Coordinates of C-alpha atoms in Angstrom, one line a residue:
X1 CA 23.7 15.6 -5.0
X2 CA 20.6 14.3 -2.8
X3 CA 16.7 14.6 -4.1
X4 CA 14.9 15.1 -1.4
X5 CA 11.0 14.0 -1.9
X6 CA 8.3 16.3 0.1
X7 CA 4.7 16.4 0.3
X8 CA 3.8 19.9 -0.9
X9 CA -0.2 19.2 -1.4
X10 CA -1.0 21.9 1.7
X11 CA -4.5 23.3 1.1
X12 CA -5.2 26.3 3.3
X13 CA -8.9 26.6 2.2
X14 CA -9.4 22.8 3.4
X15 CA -11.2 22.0 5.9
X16 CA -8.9 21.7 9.3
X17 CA -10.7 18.0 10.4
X18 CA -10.1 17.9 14.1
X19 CA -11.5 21.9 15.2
X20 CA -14.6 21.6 16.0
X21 CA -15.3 24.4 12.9
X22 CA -16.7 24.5 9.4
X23 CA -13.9 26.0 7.6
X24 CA -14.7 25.4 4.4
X25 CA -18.5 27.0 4.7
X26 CA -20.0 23.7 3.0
X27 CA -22.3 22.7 6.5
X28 CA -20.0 19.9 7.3
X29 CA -17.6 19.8 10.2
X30 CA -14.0 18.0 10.7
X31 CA -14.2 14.0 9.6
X32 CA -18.1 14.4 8.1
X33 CA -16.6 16.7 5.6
X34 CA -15.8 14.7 2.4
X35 CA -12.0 16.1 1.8
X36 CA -11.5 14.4 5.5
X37 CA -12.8 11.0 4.7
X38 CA -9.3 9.6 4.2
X39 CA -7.0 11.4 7.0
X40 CA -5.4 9.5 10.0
X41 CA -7.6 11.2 12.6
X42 CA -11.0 10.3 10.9
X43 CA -9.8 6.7 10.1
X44 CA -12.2 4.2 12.2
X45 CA -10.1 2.1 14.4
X46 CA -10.3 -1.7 13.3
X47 CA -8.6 -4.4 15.6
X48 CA -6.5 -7.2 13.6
X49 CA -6.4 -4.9 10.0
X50 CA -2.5 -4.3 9.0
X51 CA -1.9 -2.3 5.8
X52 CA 1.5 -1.5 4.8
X53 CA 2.6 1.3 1.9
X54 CA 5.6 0.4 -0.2
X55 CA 7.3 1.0 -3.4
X56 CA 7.8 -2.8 -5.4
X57 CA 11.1 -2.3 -6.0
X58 CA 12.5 -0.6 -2.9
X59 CA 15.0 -2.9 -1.5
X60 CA 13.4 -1.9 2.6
X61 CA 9.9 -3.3 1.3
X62 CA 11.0 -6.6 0.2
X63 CA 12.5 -7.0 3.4
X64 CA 9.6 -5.9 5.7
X65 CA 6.6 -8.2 2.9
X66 CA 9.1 -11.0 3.0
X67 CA 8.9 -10.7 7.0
X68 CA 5.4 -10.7 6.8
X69 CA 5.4 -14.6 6.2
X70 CA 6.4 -15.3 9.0
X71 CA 4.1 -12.7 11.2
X72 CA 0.9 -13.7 9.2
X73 CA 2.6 -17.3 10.1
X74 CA 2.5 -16.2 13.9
X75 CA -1.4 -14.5 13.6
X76 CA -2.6 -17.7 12.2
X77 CA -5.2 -16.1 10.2
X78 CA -6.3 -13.5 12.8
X79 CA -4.9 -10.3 10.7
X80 CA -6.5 -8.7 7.5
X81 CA -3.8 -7.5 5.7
X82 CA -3.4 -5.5 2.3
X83 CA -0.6 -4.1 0.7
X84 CA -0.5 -0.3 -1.1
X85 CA 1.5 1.7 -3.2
X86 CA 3.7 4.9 -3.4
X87 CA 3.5 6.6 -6.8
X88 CA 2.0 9.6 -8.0
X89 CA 0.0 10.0 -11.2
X90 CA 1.7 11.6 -13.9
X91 CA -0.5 12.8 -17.1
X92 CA -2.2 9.7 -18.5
X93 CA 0.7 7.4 -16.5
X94 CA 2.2 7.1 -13.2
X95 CA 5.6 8.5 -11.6
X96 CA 7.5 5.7 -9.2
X97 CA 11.1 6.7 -7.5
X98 CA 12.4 3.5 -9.4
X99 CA 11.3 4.1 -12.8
X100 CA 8.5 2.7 -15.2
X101 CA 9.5 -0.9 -14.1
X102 CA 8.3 -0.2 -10.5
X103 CA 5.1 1.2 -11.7
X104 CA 4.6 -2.0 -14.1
X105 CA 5.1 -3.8 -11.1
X106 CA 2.7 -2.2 -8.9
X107 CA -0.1 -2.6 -11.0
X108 CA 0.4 -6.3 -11.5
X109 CA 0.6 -6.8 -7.8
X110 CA -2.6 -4.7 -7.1
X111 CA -4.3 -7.1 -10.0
X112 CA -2.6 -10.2 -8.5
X113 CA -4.9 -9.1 -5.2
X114 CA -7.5 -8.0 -7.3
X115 CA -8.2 -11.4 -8.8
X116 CA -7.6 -13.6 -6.0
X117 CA -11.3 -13.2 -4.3
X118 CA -9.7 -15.9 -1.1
X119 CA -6.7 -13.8 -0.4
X120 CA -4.3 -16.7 -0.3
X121 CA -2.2 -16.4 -3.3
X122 CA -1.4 -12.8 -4.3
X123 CA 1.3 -12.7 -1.1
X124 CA 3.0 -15.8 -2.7
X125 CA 3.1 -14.3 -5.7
X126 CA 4.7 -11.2 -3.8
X127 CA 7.0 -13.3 -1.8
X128 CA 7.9 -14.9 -4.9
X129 CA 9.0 -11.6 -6.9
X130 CA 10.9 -10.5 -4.2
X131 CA 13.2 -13.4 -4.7
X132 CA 14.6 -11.2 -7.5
X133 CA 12.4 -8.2 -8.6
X134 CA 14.4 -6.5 -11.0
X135 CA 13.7 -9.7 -13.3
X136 CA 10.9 -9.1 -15.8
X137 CA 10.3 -12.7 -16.0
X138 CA 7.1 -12.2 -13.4
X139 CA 5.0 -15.0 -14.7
X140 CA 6.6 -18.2 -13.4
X141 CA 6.1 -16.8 -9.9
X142 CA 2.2 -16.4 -10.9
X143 CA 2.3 -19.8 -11.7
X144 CA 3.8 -20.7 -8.8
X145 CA 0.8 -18.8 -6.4
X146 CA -1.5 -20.7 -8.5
X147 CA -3.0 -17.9 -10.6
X148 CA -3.5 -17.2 -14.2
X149 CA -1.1 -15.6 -15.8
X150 CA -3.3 -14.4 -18.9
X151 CA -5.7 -12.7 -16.3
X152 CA -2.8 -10.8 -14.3
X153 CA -1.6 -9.6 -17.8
X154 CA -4.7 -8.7 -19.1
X155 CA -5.7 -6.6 -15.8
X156 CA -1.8 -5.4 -16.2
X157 CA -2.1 -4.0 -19.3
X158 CA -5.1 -2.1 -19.5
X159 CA -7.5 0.0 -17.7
X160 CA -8.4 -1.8 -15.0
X161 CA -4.8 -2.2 -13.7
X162 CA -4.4 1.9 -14.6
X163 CA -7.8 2.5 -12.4
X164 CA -6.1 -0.1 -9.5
X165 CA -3.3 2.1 -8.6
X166 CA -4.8 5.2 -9.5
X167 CA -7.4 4.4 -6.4
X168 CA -4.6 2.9 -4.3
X169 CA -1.9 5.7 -4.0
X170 CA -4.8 8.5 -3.0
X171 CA -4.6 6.2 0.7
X172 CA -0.8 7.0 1.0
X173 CA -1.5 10.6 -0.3
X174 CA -4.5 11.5 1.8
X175 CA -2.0 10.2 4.9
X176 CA 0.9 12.0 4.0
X177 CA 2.6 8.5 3.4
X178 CA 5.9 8.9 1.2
X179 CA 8.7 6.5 3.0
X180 CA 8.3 2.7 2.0
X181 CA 7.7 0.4 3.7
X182 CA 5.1 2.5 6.2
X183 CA 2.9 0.3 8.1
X184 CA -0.6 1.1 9.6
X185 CA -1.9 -1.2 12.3
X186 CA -5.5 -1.0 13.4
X187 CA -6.5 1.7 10.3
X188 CA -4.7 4.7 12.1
X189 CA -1.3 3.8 14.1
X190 CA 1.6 4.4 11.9
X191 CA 4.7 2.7 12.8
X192 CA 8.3 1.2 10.9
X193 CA 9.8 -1.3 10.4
X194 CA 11.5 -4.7 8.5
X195 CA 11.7 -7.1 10.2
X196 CA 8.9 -10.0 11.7
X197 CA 9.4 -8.9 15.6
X198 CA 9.4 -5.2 15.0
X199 CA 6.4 -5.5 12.8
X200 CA 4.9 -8.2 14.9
X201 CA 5.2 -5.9 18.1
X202 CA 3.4 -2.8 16.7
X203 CA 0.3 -5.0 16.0
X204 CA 0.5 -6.3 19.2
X205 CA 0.6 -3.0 21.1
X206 CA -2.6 -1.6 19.3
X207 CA -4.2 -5.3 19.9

């Protein structure tokens, strides 16, 4: 027996965002109109940015984020790159295809990034966990990054970490984004992929 996971958030009293019409009678037309903001067609188009959408424990993302050492490798420091999540909020909590552990998971991640203001540690902390992610023995790889274990925890555990992925997953919703990993190159071209050339070869065909 196969579950098979669809997007059924259709609106059709939204505003259509690429006809030229104000459909929702508000005075604001296509991308100006706020419930727009975040679709594919009204993204701005920014050279070098990579963002990719996955689910921590999915066995496709580690693959594709461990690849990405070697493309960011390849770049040399010309890409701007941030990782997202696919989860859905569920009452006071979140819902993730592999249980509470992947949601745990996510939210240290996003406060891994959150708390590295240089942007050079969280991805070893990422690469590090991928090594074996089903372990719940996460903070020797935060001490391997270089970060502060207590600060991860602390962001982990309360709010701040709950308002970190809350924020994150409406990007992935507002796109229609449910398969992991899902990449974005340039702020609007979607593409696939796991391994370093494939990903490496989208971002060069948008730059």
């Amino acid at each position: 027996f196969l579950l098979l996971q669809m997007d059924t958030g259709h609106d059709p009293t939204a505003e259509i965002c690429d006809n030229q019409v104000d459909d929702t009678g508000n005075g604001r037309v296509d991308c100006d109109d706020e419930s727009c903001e975040r679709t594919m067609i009204c993204r701005e188009e920014i050279p070098g940015k990579v963002d990719v959408f996955v689910m921590s424990e999915c066995p496709f993302a580690l693959k594709g984020l461990s690849a990405m050492e070697k493309v960011l490798e390849a770049f040399q420091g010309e890409l701007s790159f941030n990782v997202h999540y696919v989860a859905t909020k569920d009452g006071d909590g979140f819902k993730a295809l592999h249980g509470q552990s992947e949601v745990d998971e996510n939210i240290r991640q996003l406060c891994a990034a959150r708390h590295d203001p240089a942007g050079t540690k969280y991805m070893e902390y990422i690469w590090c966990r991928n090594k074996n992610i089903r372990s719940k023995e996460w903070e020797p790889c935060a001490e391997e990054a270089g970060m502060t274990v207590d600060t991860i925890s602390t962001c982990a555990k309360g709010a701040e970490g709950k308002e970190l992925l809350s924020e994150d997953i409406k990007i992935g919703h507002a796109l229609g984004i449910t398969a992991s990993p899902t990449w974005l190159a340039n702020n609007k071209h979607k593409f696939s992929g796991i391994d370093a050339r494939t990903i490496q070869t989208n971002i060069c065909k948008h730059n």
